[in-house]
PDB file of C-alpha atoms and ligand atoms in Angstrom:
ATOM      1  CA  UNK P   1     -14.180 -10.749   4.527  1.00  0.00           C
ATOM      2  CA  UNK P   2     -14.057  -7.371   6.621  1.00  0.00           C
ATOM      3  CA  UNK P   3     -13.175  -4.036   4.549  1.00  0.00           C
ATOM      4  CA  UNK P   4     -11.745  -0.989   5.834  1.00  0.00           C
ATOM      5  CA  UNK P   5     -13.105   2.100   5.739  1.00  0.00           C
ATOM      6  CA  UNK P   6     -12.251   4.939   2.775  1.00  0.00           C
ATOM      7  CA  UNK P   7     -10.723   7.050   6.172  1.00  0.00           C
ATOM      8  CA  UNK P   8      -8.511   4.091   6.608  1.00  0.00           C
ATOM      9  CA  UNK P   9      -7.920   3.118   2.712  1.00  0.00           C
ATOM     10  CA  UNK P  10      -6.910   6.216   2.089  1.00  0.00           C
ATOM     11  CA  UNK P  11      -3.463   6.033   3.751  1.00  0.00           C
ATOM     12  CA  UNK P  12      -3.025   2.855   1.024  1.00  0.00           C
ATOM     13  CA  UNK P  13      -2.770   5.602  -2.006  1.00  0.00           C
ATOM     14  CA  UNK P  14       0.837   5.142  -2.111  1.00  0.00           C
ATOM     15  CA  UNK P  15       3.564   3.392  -3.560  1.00  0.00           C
ATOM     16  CA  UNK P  16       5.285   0.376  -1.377  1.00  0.00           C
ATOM     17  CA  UNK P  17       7.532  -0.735  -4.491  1.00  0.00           C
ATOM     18  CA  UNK P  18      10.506   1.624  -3.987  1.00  0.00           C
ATOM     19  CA  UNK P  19      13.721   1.551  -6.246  1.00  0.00           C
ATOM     20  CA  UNK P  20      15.219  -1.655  -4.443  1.00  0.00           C
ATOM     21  CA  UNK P  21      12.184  -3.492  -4.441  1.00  0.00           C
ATOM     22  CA  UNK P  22      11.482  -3.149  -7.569  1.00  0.00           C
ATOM     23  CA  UNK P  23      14.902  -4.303  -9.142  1.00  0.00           C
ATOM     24  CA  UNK P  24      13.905  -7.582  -7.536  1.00  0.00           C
ATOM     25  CA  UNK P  25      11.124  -8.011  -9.081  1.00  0.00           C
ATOM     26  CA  UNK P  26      12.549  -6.339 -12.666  1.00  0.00           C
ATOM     27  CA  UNK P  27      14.949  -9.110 -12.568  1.00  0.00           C
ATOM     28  CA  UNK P  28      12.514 -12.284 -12.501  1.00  0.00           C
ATOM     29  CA  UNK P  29      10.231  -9.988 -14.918  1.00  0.00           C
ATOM     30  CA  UNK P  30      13.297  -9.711 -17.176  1.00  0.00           C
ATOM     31  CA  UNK P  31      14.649 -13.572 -16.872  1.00  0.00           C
ATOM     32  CA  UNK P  32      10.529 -14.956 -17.491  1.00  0.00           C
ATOM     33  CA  UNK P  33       9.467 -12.967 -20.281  1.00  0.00           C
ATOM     34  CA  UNK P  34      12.692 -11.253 -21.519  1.00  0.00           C
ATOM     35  CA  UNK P  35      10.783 -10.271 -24.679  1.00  0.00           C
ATOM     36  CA  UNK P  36       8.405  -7.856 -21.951  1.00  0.00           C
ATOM     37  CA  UNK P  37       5.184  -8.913 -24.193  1.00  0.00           C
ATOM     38  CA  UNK P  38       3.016 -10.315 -20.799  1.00  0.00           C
ATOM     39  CA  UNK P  39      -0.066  -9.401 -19.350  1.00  0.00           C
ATOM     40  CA  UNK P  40      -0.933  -9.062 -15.845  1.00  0.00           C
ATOM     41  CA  UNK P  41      -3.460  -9.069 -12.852  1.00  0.00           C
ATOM     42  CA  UNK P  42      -2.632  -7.388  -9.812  1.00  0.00           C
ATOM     43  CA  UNK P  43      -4.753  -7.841  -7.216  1.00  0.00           C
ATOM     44  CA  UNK P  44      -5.649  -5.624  -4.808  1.00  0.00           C
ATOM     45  CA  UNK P  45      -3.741  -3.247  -6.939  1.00  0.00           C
ATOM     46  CA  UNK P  46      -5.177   0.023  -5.767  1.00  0.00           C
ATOM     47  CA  UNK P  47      -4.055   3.125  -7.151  1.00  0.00           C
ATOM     48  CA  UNK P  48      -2.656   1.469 -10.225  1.00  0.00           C
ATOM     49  CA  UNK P  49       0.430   2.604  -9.835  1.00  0.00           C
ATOM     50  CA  UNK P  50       2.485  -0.333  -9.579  1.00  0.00           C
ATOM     51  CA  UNK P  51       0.519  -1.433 -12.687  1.00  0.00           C
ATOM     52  CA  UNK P  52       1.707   2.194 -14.335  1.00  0.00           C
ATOM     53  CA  UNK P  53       5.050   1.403 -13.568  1.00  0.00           C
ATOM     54  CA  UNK P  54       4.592  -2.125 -15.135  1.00  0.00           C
ATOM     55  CA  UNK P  55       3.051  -0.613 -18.257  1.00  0.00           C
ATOM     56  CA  UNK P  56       5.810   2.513 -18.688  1.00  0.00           C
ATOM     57  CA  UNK P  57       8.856  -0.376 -18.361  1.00  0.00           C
ATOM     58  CA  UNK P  58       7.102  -2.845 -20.509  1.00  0.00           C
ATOM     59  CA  UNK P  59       5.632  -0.920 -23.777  1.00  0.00           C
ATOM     60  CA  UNK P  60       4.326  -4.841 -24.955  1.00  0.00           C
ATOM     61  CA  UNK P  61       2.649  -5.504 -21.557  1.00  0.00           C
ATOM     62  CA  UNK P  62      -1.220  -5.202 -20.874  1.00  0.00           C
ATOM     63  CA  UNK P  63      -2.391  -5.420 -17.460  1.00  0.00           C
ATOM     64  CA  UNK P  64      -5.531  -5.476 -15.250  1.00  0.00           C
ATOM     65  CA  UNK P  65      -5.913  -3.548 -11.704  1.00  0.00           C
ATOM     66  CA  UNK P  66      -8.635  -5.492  -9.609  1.00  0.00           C
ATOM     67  CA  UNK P  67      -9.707  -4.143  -5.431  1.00  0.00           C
ATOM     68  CA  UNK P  68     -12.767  -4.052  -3.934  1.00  0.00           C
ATOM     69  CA  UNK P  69     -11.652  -0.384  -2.949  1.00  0.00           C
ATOM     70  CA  UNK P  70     -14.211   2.408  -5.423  1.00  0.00           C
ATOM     71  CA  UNK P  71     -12.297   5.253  -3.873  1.00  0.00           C
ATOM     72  CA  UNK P  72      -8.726   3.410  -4.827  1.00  0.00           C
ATOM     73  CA  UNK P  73      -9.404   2.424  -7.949  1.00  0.00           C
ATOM     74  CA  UNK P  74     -10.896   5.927  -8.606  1.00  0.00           C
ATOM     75  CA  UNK P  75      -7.026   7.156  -8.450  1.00  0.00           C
ATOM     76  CA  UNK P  76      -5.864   5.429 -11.472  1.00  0.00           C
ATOM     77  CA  UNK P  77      -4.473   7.379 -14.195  1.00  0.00           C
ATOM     78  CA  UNK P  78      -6.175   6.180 -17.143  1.00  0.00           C
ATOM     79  CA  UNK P  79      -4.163   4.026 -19.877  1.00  0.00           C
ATOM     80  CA  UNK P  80      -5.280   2.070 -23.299  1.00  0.00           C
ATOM     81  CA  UNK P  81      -3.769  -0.974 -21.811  1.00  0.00           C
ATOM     82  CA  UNK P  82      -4.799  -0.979 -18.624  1.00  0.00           C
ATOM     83  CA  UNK P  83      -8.196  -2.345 -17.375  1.00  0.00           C
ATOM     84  CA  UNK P  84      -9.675  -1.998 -13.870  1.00  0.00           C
ATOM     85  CA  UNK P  85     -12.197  -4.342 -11.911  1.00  0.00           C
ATOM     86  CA  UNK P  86     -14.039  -3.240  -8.917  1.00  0.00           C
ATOM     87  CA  UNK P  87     -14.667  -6.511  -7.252  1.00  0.00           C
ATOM     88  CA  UNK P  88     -13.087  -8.793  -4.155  1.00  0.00           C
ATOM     89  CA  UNK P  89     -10.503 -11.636  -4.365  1.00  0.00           C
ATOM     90  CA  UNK P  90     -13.520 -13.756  -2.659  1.00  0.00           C
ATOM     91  CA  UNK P  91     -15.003 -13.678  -6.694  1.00  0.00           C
ATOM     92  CA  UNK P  92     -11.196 -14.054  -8.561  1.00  0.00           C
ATOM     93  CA  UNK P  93     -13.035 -17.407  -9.825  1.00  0.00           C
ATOM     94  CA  UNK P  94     -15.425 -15.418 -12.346  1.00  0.00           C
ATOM     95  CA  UNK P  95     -12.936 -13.404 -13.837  1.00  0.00           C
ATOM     96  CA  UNK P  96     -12.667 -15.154 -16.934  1.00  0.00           C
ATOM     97  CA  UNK P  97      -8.889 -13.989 -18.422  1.00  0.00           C
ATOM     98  CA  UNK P  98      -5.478 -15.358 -18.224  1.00  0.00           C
ATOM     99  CA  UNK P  99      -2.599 -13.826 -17.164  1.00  0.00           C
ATOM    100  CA  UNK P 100       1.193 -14.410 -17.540  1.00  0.00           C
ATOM    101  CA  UNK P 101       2.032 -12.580 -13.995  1.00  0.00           C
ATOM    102  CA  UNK P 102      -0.399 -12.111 -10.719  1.00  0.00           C
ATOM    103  CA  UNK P 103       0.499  -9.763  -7.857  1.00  0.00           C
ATOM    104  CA  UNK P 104      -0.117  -9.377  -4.654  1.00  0.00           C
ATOM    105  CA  UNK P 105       1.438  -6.869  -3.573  1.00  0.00           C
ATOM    106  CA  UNK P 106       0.795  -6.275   0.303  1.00  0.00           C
ATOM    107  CA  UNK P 107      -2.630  -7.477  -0.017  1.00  0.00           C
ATOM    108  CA  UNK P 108      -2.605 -10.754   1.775  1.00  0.00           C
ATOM    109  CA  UNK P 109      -2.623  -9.917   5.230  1.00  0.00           C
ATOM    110  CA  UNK P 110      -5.893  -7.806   4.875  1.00  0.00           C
ATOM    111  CA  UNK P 111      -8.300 -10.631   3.727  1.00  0.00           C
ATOM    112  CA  UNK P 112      -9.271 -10.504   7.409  1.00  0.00           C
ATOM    113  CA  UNK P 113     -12.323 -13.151   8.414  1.00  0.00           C
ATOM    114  CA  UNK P 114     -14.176 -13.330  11.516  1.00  0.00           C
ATOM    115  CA  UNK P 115     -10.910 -15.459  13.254  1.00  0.00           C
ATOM    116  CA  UNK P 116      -7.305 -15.864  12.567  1.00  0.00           C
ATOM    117  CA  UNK P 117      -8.062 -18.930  11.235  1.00  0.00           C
ATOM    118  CA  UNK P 118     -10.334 -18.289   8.821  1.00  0.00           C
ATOM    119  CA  UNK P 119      -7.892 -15.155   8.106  1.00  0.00           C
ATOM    120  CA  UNK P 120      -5.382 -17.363   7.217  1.00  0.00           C
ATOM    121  CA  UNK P 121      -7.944 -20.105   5.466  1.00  0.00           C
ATOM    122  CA  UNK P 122      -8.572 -16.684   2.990  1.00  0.00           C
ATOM    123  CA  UNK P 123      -5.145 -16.006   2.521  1.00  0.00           C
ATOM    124  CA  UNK P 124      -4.899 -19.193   1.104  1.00  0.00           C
ATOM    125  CA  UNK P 125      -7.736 -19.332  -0.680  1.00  0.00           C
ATOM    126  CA  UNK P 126      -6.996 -16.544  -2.704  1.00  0.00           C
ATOM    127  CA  UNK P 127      -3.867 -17.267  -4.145  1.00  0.00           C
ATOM    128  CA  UNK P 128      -5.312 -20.952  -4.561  1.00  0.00           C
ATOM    129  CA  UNK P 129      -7.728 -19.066  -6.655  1.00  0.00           C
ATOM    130  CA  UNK P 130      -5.249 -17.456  -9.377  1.00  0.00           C
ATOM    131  CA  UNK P 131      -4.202 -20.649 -10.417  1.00  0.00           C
ATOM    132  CA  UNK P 132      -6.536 -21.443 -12.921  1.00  0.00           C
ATOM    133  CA  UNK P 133      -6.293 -17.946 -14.096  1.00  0.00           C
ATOM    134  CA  UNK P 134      -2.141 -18.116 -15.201  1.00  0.00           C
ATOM    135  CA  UNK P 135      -1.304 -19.131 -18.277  1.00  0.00           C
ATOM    136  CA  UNK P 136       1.215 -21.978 -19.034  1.00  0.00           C
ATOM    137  CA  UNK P 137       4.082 -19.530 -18.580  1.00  0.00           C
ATOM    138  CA  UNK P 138       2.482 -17.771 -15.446  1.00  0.00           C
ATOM    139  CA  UNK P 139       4.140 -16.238 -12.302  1.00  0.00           C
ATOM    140  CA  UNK P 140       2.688 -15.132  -9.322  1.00  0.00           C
ATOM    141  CA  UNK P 141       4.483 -12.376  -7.660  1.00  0.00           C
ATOM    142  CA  UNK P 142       4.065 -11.734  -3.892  1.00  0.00           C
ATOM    143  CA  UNK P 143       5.190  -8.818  -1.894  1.00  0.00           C
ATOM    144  CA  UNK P 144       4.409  -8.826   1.787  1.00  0.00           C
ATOM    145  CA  UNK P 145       5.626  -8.077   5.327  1.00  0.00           C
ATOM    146  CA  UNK P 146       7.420 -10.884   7.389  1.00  0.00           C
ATOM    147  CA  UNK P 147       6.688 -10.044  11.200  1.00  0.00           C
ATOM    148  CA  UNK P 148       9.114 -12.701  12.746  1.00  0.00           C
ATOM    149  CA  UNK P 149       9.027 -13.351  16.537  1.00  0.00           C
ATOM    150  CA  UNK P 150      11.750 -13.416  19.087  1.00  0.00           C
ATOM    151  CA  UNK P 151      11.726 -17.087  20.349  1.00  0.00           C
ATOM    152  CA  UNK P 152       8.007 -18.002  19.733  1.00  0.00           C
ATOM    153  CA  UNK P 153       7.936 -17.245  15.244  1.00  0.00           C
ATOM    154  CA  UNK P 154       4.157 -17.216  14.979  1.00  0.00           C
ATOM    155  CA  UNK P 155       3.453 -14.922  18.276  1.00  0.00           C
ATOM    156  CA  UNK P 156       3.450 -11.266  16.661  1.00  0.00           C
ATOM    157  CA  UNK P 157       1.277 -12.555  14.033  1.00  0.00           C
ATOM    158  CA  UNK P 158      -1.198 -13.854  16.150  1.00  0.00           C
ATOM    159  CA  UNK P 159      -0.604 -11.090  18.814  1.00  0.00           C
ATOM    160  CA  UNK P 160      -1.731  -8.222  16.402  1.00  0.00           C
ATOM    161  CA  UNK P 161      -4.176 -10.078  15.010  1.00  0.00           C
ATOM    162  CA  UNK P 162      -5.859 -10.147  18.410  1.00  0.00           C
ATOM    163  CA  UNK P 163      -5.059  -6.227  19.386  1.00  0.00           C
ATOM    164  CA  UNK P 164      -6.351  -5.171  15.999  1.00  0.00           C
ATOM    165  CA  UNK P 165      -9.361  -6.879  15.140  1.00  0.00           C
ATOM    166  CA  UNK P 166     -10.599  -5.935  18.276  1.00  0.00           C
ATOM    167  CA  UNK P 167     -13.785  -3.659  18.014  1.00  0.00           C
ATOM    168  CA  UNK P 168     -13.720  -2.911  21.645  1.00  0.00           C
ATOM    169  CA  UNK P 169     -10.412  -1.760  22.040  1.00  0.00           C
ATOM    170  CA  UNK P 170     -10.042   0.401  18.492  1.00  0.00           C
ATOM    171  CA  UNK P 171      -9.635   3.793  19.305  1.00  0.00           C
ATOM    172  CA  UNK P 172      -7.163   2.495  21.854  1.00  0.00           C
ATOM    173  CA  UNK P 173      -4.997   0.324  18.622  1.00  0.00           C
ATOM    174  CA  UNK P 174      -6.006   3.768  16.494  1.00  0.00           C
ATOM    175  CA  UNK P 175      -3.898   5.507  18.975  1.00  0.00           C
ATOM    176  CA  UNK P 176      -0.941   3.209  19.167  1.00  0.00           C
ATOM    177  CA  UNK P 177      -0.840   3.920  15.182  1.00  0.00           C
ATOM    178  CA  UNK P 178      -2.812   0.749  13.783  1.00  0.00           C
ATOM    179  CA  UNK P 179      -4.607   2.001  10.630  1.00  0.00           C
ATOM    180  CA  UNK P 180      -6.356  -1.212  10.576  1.00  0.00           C
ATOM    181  CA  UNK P 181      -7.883  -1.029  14.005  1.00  0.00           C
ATOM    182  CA  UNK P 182     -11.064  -2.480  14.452  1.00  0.00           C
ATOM    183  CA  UNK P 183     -11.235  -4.894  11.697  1.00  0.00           C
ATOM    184  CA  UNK P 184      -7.809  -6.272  12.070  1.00  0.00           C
ATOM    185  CA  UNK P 185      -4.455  -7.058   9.952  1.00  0.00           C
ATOM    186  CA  UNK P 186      -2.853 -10.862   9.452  1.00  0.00           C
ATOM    187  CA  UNK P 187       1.106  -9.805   8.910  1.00  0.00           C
ATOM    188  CA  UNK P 188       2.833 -13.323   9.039  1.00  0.00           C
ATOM    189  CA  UNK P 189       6.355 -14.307   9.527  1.00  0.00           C
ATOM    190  CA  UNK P 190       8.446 -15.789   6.725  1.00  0.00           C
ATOM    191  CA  UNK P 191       8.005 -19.105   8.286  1.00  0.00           C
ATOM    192  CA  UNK P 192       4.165 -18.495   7.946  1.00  0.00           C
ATOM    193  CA  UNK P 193       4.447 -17.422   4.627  1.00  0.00           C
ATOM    194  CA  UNK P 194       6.433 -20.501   3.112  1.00  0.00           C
ATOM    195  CA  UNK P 195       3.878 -22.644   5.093  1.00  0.00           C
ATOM    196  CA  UNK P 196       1.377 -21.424   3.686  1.00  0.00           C
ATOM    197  CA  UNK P 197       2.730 -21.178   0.144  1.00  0.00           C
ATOM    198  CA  UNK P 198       3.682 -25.152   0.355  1.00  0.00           C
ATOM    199  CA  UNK P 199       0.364 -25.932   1.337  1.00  0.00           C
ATOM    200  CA  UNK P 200      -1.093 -24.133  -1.915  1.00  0.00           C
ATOM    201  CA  UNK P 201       0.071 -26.014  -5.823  1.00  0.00           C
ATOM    202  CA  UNK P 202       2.587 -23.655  -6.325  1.00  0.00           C
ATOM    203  CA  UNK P 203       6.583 -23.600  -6.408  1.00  0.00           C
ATOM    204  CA  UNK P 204       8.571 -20.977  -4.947  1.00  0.00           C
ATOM    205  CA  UNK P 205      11.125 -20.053  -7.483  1.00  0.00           C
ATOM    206  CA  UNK P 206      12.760 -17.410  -6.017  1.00  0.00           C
ATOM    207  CA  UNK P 207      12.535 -15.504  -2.622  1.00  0.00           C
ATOM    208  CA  UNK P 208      14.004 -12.377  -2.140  1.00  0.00           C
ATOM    209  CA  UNK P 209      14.324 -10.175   1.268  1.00  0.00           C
ATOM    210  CA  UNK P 210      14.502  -6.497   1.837  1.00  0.00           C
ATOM    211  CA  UNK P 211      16.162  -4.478   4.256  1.00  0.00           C
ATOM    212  CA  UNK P 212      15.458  -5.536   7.649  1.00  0.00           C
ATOM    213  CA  UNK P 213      13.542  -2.169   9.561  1.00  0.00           C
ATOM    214  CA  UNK P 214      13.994  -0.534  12.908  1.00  0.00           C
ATOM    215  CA  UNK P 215      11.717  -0.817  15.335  1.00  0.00           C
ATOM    216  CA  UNK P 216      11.459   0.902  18.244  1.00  0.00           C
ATOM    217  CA  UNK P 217      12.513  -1.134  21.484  1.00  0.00           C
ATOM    218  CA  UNK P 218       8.891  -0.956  23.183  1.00  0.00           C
ATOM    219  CA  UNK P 219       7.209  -2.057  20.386  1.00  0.00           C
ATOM    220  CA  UNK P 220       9.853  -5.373  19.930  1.00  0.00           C
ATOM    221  CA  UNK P 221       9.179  -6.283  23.536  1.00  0.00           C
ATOM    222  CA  UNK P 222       5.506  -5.807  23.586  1.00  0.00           C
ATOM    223  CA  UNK P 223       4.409  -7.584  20.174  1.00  0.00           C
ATOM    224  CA  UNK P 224       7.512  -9.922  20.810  1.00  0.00           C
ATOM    225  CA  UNK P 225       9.204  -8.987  17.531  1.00  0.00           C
ATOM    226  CA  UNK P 226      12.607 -10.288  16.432  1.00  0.00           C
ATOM    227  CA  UNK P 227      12.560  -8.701  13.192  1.00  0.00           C
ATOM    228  CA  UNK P 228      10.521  -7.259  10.451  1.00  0.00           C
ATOM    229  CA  UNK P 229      11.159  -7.266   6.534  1.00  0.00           C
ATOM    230  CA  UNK P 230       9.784  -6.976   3.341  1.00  0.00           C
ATOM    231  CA  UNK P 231       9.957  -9.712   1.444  1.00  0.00           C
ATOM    232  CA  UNK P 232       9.203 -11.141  -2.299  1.00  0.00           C
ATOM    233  CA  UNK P 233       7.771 -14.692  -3.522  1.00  0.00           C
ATOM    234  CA  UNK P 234       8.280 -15.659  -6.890  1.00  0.00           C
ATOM    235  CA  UNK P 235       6.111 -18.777  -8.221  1.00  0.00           C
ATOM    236  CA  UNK P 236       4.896 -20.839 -10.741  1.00  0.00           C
ATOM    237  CA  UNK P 237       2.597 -23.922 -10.791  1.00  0.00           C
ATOM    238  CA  UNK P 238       3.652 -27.071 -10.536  1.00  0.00           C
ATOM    239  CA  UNK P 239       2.489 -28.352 -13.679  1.00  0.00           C
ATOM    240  CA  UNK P 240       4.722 -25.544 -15.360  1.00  0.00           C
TER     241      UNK P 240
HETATM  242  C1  SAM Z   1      -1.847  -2.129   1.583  1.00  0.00           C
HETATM  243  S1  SAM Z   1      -2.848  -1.776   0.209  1.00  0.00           S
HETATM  244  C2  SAM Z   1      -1.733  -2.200  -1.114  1.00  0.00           C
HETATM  245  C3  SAM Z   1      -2.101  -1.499  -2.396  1.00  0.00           C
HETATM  246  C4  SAM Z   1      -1.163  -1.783  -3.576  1.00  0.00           C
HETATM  247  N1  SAM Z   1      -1.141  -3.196  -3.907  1.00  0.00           N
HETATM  248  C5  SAM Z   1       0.218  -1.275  -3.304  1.00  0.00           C
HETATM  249  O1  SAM Z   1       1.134  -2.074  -3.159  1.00  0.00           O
HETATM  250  O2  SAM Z   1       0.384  -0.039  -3.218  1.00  0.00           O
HETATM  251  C6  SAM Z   1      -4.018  -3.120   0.175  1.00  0.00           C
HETATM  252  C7  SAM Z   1      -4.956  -3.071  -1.002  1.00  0.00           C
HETATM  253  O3  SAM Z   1      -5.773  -4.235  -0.994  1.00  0.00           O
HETATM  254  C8  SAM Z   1      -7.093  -3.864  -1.311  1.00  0.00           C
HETATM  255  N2  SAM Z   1      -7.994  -4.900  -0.773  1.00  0.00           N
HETATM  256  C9  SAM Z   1      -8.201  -5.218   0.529  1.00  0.00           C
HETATM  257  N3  SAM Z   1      -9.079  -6.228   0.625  1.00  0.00           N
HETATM  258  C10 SAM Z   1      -9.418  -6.577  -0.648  1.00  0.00           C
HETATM  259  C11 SAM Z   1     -10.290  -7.557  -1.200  1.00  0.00           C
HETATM  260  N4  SAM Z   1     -10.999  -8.395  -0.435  1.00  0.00           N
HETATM  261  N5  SAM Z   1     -10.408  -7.638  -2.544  1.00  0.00           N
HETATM  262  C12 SAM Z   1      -9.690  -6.792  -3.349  1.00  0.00           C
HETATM  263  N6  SAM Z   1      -8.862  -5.838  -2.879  1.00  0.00           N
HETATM  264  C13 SAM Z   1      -8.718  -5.726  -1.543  1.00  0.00           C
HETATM  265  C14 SAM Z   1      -7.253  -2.499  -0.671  1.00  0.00           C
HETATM  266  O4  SAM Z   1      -8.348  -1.777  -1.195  1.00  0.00           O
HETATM  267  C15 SAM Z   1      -5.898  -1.878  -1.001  1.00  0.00           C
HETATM  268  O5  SAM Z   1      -5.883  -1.305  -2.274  1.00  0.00           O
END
């Protein structure tokens, strides 16, 4: 799988889980493990502070940060019940815990491979891979963007795949605002998403949507955008 660079990973030490998003996912944390005594893996959890805000709500919770980003991970405020693994999703397999609740929170669409295919053959590999890592009350949580297209769904996806993986055009994509240009970004549409979740032995308990965003009118035409969300999986395994 490709990695960005530190220039680019540093725009990632943020927070996507505003106030709205996370009373969504407050309210399947509350309704699942009302008593808030759970641990947790997010992956791809960068900064930590998702996991901080996990950890400061839920005084009974323990929780692990894993990315394969050293400068990310090197943000993390320090906290007895919080652990940190530098590693990639490609070795989720040898981590040897269990967790009651794995996130992915906007990490998906970078497991970028040498094609869009094999992008979207690691997308499902790694949340096949948590699986055997949830215990028999685990949840995985998903946060991620769904790029829907105009008339054809799958077209933006596949579209900025193309324009952003791209080596030879970058600093052209750079321009245009890509922060993944040059190694590329797999955003999928809702559509995509749920395909790809029923393809994997999980259940989709609950989706939730965000607030649909603006986008400017060039941008809709040229990538062939309808509309673009955030939006929220919650799932457990089928044998739960
Ligand atoms: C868009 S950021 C999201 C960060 C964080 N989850 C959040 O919501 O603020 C994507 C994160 O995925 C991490 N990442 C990308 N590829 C990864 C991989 N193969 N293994 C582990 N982490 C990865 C990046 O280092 C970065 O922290």
């Amino acid at each position: 799988m490709k990695q960005l660079e530190d220039s680019q990973l540093e725009t990632f030490d943020t927070e996507y889980v505003n106030d709205k998003r996370w009373q969504i996912i407050k309210e399947q944390i509350e309704r699942d493990f009302p008593e808030g005594d759970f641990t947790f893996l997010d992956v791809g959890g960068g900064n930590g502070l998702f996991a901080d805000r996990l950890l400061s709500n839920y005084p009974k919770s323990r929780g692990t940060v894993l990315d394969n980003s050293e400068l990310l991970l090197s943000k993390n405020k320090s906290n007895s019940r919080k652990n940190l693994i530098c590693d990639s999703v490609e070795h989720l397999a040898q981590l040897d815990g269990k967790y009651d609740l794995i996130c992915f929170n906007w990490l998906l669409h970078h497991l970028v491979g040498n094609s869009y295919s094999e992008t979207r053959r690691n997308i499902a590999a790694a949340i096949e891979a948590v699986i055997p890592l949830l215990t028999s009350r685990g949840r995985v949580s998903i946060f991620e963007n769904m790029y829907n297209g105009l008339l054809f769904d799958g077209l933006p996806s596949h579209l900025i795949f193309t324009l952003t993986s791209n080596q030879a055009i970058a600093g052209f994509t750079k321009k245009m605002g890509a922060n993944t240009a040059g190694v590329g970004v797999c955003f999928l549409s809702q559509k995509q998403w749920v395909e790809t979740l029923n393809h994997t032995s999980l259940n989709l308990l609950k989706y939730s949507d965000d607030d649909k965003w603006g986008i400017p009118l060039k941008w809709q035409i040229f990538l062939h955008l309808g509309n673009i969300r955030c939006g929220h999986f919650w799932l457990v395994t089928q044998t739960c």
